[in-house]
């Protein structure tokens, strides 16, 4: 069957979207959503762009739109996986434009008038040039805003975060005059949770990954112990509001037992 022309498809999709949104009223919603914004380069190539930076730009623009959807849906906390610590090994000519887009995106979502409290998390000291300073200064301006909490994971690795959390716990204990052996004896789950990059991120309810890939790639390893996963075939720049609503419907229909 041939696809409907655009002038017919858009109104039909709008009606379907409204009906789908109505079915979600009163159903369980995730409080903390992790989103893996994957597929920017593949989207650019599929769209006919010879410069993959067009994919990065389109993906960066979609971040602001997505956060608006989350705000409207009553989500409390979002973690955006924008650059892994493994990605830092990419060639400079590829990594540079990607980081530029990340900086632009962070400036946008932290701009005056936005009701979002934004943090940059990850190994920021590993970023090239002045990127760490740019991200820290932009996000510092959002402290205390309230509203949706947004963690932008840049140079982030889940295993590295756990290692850093353990180090931080021992450093804190020793700085307070404690005996390391004493901490070893009593060390527990809470000691790691309290020292993660984001203090409000000790658990994640729902993780969405675009582009059709079905793996975590080191994203929120500690926090995702009981997270529900949702895989989307489309590339991140093509992720639509209806895709988001379908993801929320999938979450609402799941029985979460937490091992019980």
Short mmCIF file of C-alpha atoms in Angstrom, two decimals:
data_model
loop_
_atom_site.label_atom_id
_atom_site.label_comp_id
_atom_site.label_asym_id
_atom_site.label_seq_id
_atom_site.Cartn_x
_atom_site.Cartn_y
_atom_site.Cartn_z
CA UNK A 1 0.00 0.00 0.00
CA UNK A 2 1.31 3.39 -0.97
CA UNK A 3 2.14 5.85 1.75
CA UNK A 4 -0.37 8.62 2.29
CA UNK A 5 0.69 12.05 1.01
CA UNK A 6 2.13 14.35 3.66
CA UNK A 7 -0.88 16.68 3.73
CA UNK A 8 -3.06 13.72 4.77
CA UNK A 9 -0.55 11.88 6.93
CA UNK A 10 0.15 14.77 9.30
CA UNK A 11 -3.48 15.30 10.45
CA UNK A 12 -4.03 11.56 10.85
CA UNK A 13 -0.86 11.24 12.93
CA UNK A 14 -1.96 14.20 15.07
CA UNK A 15 -5.30 12.53 15.84
CA UNK A 16 -3.57 9.24 16.69
CA UNK A 17 -1.09 11.07 18.92
CA UNK A 18 -3.87 12.78 20.88
CA UNK A 19 -5.70 9.51 21.38
CA UNK A 20 -2.53 7.76 22.48
CA UNK A 21 -1.80 10.54 24.98
CA UNK A 22 -5.33 10.23 26.36
CA UNK A 23 -4.83 6.50 27.05
CA UNK A 24 -1.85 7.32 29.27
CA UNK A 25 -3.79 9.50 31.70
CA UNK A 26 -3.64 8.02 35.19
CA UNK A 27 -1.18 5.27 34.25
CA UNK A 28 2.23 4.81 35.95
CA UNK A 29 4.98 7.10 34.69
CA UNK A 30 8.74 6.69 35.14
CA UNK A 31 10.30 9.27 37.43
CA UNK A 32 13.81 8.96 35.99
CA UNK A 33 14.29 8.34 32.27
CA UNK A 34 17.67 7.62 30.72
CA UNK A 35 17.84 8.28 26.98
CA UNK A 36 20.61 7.04 24.70
CA UNK A 37 20.58 9.49 21.80
CA UNK A 38 22.03 7.11 19.23
CA UNK A 39 22.15 7.11 15.44
CA UNK A 40 23.00 10.72 14.56
CA UNK A 41 25.69 9.83 12.02
CA UNK A 42 23.61 7.09 10.41
CA UNK A 43 20.64 9.47 10.16
CA UNK A 44 22.84 12.02 8.37
CA UNK A 45 24.08 9.47 5.84
CA UNK A 46 20.57 8.12 5.23
CA UNK A 47 19.33 11.67 4.71
CA UNK A 48 21.98 12.16 2.03
CA UNK A 49 24.34 14.42 3.97
CA UNK A 50 28.02 14.00 3.25
CA UNK A 51 28.89 15.82 6.48
CA UNK A 52 27.89 13.81 9.57
CA UNK A 53 27.86 17.06 11.55
CA UNK A 54 24.38 17.59 10.13
CA UNK A 55 23.32 14.55 12.13
CA UNK A 56 24.89 15.93 15.28
CA UNK A 57 23.10 19.26 14.78
CA UNK A 58 19.75 17.60 14.17
CA UNK A 59 20.29 15.41 17.22
CA UNK A 60 21.20 18.40 19.36
CA UNK A 61 18.03 20.22 18.32
CA UNK A 62 15.94 17.15 19.20
CA UNK A 63 17.24 17.25 22.81
CA UNK A 64 15.38 20.48 23.59
CA UNK A 65 12.21 19.10 22.04
CA UNK A 66 12.52 15.86 23.99
CA UNK A 67 12.94 17.64 27.31
CA UNK A 68 9.77 19.57 26.55
CA UNK A 69 7.93 16.29 26.06
CA UNK A 70 9.29 14.99 29.37
CA UNK A 71 8.21 18.13 31.20
CA UNK A 72 4.70 17.84 29.78
CA UNK A 73 4.58 14.13 30.74
CA UNK A 74 5.46 14.83 34.36
CA UNK A 75 8.88 13.16 34.26
CA UNK A 76 11.07 14.35 37.15
CA UNK A 77 14.57 13.44 35.99
CA UNK A 78 16.24 12.77 32.64
CA UNK A 79 19.76 11.56 31.92
CA UNK A 80 20.96 12.18 28.36
CA UNK A 81 23.79 9.94 27.14
CA UNK A 82 25.52 12.24 24.66
CA UNK A 83 29.17 11.10 24.69
CA UNK A 84 30.81 8.06 26.27
CA UNK A 85 34.34 7.91 27.61
CA UNK A 86 35.05 5.40 24.82
CA UNK A 87 33.97 8.02 22.24
CA UNK A 88 36.81 10.25 23.42
CA UNK A 89 39.14 8.02 21.40
CA UNK A 90 37.58 9.08 18.11
CA UNK A 91 39.69 11.09 15.63
CA UNK A 92 39.91 14.81 16.46
CA UNK A 93 38.24 15.80 13.20
CA UNK A 94 35.18 13.78 14.23
CA UNK A 95 35.23 14.37 17.99
CA UNK A 96 35.64 18.14 17.72
CA UNK A 97 32.38 18.85 15.83
CA UNK A 98 30.46 16.49 18.12
CA UNK A 99 31.66 18.26 21.25
CA UNK A 100 30.86 21.64 19.68
CA UNK A 101 27.27 20.49 19.15
CA UNK A 102 27.11 19.21 22.74
CA UNK A 103 28.27 22.60 23.99
CA UNK A 104 25.68 24.36 21.84
CA UNK A 105 22.97 22.01 23.08
CA UNK A 106 23.89 22.57 26.72
CA UNK A 107 23.87 26.33 26.20
CA UNK A 108 20.40 26.02 24.71
CA UNK A 109 18.86 23.88 27.45
CA UNK A 110 20.43 26.04 30.17
CA UNK A 111 19.39 29.36 28.62
CA UNK A 112 17.55 31.91 30.72
CA UNK A 113 13.87 31.18 30.73
CA UNK A 114 14.25 27.41 30.75
CA UNK A 115 12.79 25.74 33.83
CA UNK A 116 15.33 22.92 33.88
CA UNK A 117 18.09 22.23 36.39
CA UNK A 118 20.99 20.86 34.36
CA UNK A 119 24.18 19.06 35.41
CA UNK A 120 27.03 17.78 33.28
CA UNK A 121 28.22 14.39 34.52
CA UNK A 122 31.11 12.17 33.47
CA UNK A 123 34.87 12.48 33.21
CA UNK A 124 34.77 16.13 32.20
CA UNK A 125 38.50 16.54 32.85
CA UNK A 126 39.13 14.20 29.90
CA UNK A 127 37.40 16.52 27.43
CA UNK A 128 39.62 18.47 25.03
CA UNK A 129 40.26 22.20 25.23
CA UNK A 130 37.92 24.37 27.26
CA UNK A 131 34.91 22.08 26.95
CA UNK A 132 34.78 21.16 30.63
CA UNK A 133 34.77 24.81 31.66
CA UNK A 134 32.09 25.68 29.10
CA UNK A 135 29.79 22.91 30.33
CA UNK A 136 30.35 23.64 34.01
CA UNK A 137 29.70 27.37 33.61
CA UNK A 138 26.55 26.84 31.56
CA UNK A 139 25.06 24.31 33.97
CA UNK A 140 26.03 26.25 37.10
CA UNK A 141 23.59 28.98 36.07
CA UNK A 142 20.67 26.52 36.44
CA UNK A 143 21.28 25.62 40.09
CA UNK A 144 18.11 25.95 42.13
CA UNK A 145 15.79 26.45 39.19
CA UNK A 146 13.68 23.47 40.12
CA UNK A 147 11.57 21.82 37.48
CA UNK A 148 12.91 18.92 35.43
CA UNK A 149 16.33 17.68 36.53
CA UNK A 150 18.58 16.97 33.56
CA UNK A 151 21.92 15.17 33.64
CA UNK A 152 23.96 15.49 30.46
CA UNK A 153 26.37 12.55 30.36
CA UNK A 154 29.53 13.65 28.53
CA UNK A 155 32.73 11.60 28.56
CA UNK A 156 30.65 9.22 30.65
CA UNK A 157 31.28 5.55 31.38
CA UNK A 158 29.27 3.47 33.84
CA UNK A 159 32.23 1.40 35.00
CA UNK A 160 34.33 4.52 35.47
CA UNK A 161 31.51 6.09 37.50
CA UNK A 162 31.44 3.14 39.90
CA UNK A 163 35.23 3.24 40.32
CA UNK A 164 35.08 6.99 40.98
CA UNK A 165 32.28 6.49 43.49
CA UNK A 166 34.35 3.97 45.46
CA UNK A 167 37.36 6.31 45.42
CA UNK A 168 35.20 9.23 46.52
CA UNK A 169 33.74 7.24 49.42
CA UNK A 170 37.22 6.35 50.69
CA UNK A 171 38.55 9.86 50.21
CA UNK A 172 35.65 11.29 52.21
CA UNK A 173 36.10 8.73 54.98
CA UNK A 174 39.87 9.29 55.24
CA UNK A 175 39.51 13.09 55.11
CA UNK A 176 37.20 12.84 58.11
CA UNK A 177 39.92 10.95 60.02
CA UNK A 178 38.45 7.50 59.51
CA UNK A 179 40.36 4.24 59.20
CA UNK A 180 40.18 2.75 55.66
CA UNK A 181 39.97 -0.75 57.14
CA UNK A 182 36.91 0.33 59.08
CA UNK A 183 35.20 1.50 55.88
CA UNK A 184 36.07 -1.78 54.15
CA UNK A 185 34.37 -3.70 56.92
CA UNK A 186 31.15 -1.71 56.68
CA UNK A 187 31.19 -0.76 52.99
CA UNK A 188 27.79 -1.23 51.35
CA UNK A 189 25.51 -0.32 48.48
CA UNK A 190 24.63 3.09 49.90
CA UNK A 191 28.31 4.07 50.00
CA UNK A 192 28.42 3.83 46.22
CA UNK A 193 24.97 5.32 45.59
CA UNK A 194 25.82 8.41 47.61
CA UNK A 195 28.95 9.09 45.57
CA UNK A 196 27.66 8.68 42.03
CA UNK A 197 28.11 11.61 39.64
CA UNK A 198 24.52 12.70 40.17
CA UNK A 199 23.34 12.49 43.79
CA UNK A 200 19.70 12.05 42.72
CA UNK A 201 20.47 9.25 40.30
CA UNK A 202 20.81 6.17 42.48
CA UNK A 203 18.14 4.40 40.44
CA UNK A 204 16.63 4.71 36.98
CA UNK A 205 13.12 3.59 36.07
CA UNK A 206 13.25 3.55 32.30
CA UNK A 207 15.98 3.55 29.65
CA UNK A 208 15.25 4.30 26.00
CA UNK A 209 17.75 3.71 23.20
CA UNK A 210 17.20 4.83 19.65
CA UNK A 211 18.77 3.48 16.41
CA UNK A 212 17.77 -0.17 16.88
CA UNK A 213 20.79 -1.13 18.99
CA UNK A 214 19.93 -3.27 22.02
CA UNK A 215 22.72 -2.82 24.55
CA UNK A 216 23.54 -0.42 27.38
CA UNK A 217 27.09 0.39 26.23
CA UNK A 218 28.06 1.24 29.80
CA UNK A 219 25.15 3.62 30.41
CA UNK A 220 24.01 3.97 34.04
CA UNK A 221 25.25 0.50 34.97
CA UNK A 222 24.70 0.96 38.70
CA UNK A 223 21.44 2.88 38.45
CA UNK A 224 19.81 0.56 35.90
CA UNK A 225 19.74 -2.57 38.06
CA UNK A 226 15.92 -2.70 37.83
CA UNK A 227 15.32 -0.29 34.98
CA UNK A 228 12.90 -1.19 32.23
CA UNK A 229 14.45 -1.08 28.74
CA UNK A 230 12.86 0.16 25.53
CA UNK A 231 14.52 -0.12 22.13
CA UNK A 232 13.43 2.12 19.24
CA UNK A 233 14.37 1.39 15.63
CA UNK A 234 14.50 5.00 14.41
CA UNK A 235 17.61 7.16 14.64
CA UNK A 236 17.66 9.85 17.32
CA UNK A 237 17.02 12.88 15.04
CA UNK A 238 13.94 11.07 13.69
CA UNK A 239 12.53 10.22 17.15
CA UNK A 240 8.97 11.56 17.28
CA UNK A 241 6.58 12.51 20.05
CA UNK A 242 4.46 9.49 19.13
CA UNK A 243 7.53 7.27 19.63
CA UNK A 244 7.95 8.76 23.09
CA UNK A 245 4.27 8.19 23.93
CA UNK A 246 4.53 4.59 22.75
CA UNK A 247 7.54 4.14 25.01
CA UNK A 248 5.55 5.48 27.98
CA UNK A 249 2.70 3.12 27.09
CA UNK A 250 5.14 0.21 27.05
CA UNK A 251 6.43 1.22 30.48
CA UNK A 252 2.93 1.59 31.91
CA UNK A 253 1.97 -1.92 30.77
CA UNK A 254 4.87 -3.63 32.53
CA UNK A 255 4.70 -5.25 35.95
CA UNK A 256 7.67 -4.10 37.99
CA UNK A 257 8.48 -6.62 40.73
CA UNK A 258 12.05 -5.60 41.65
CA UNK A 259 13.05 -9.23 42.11
CA UNK A 260 10.14 -10.06 44.43
#
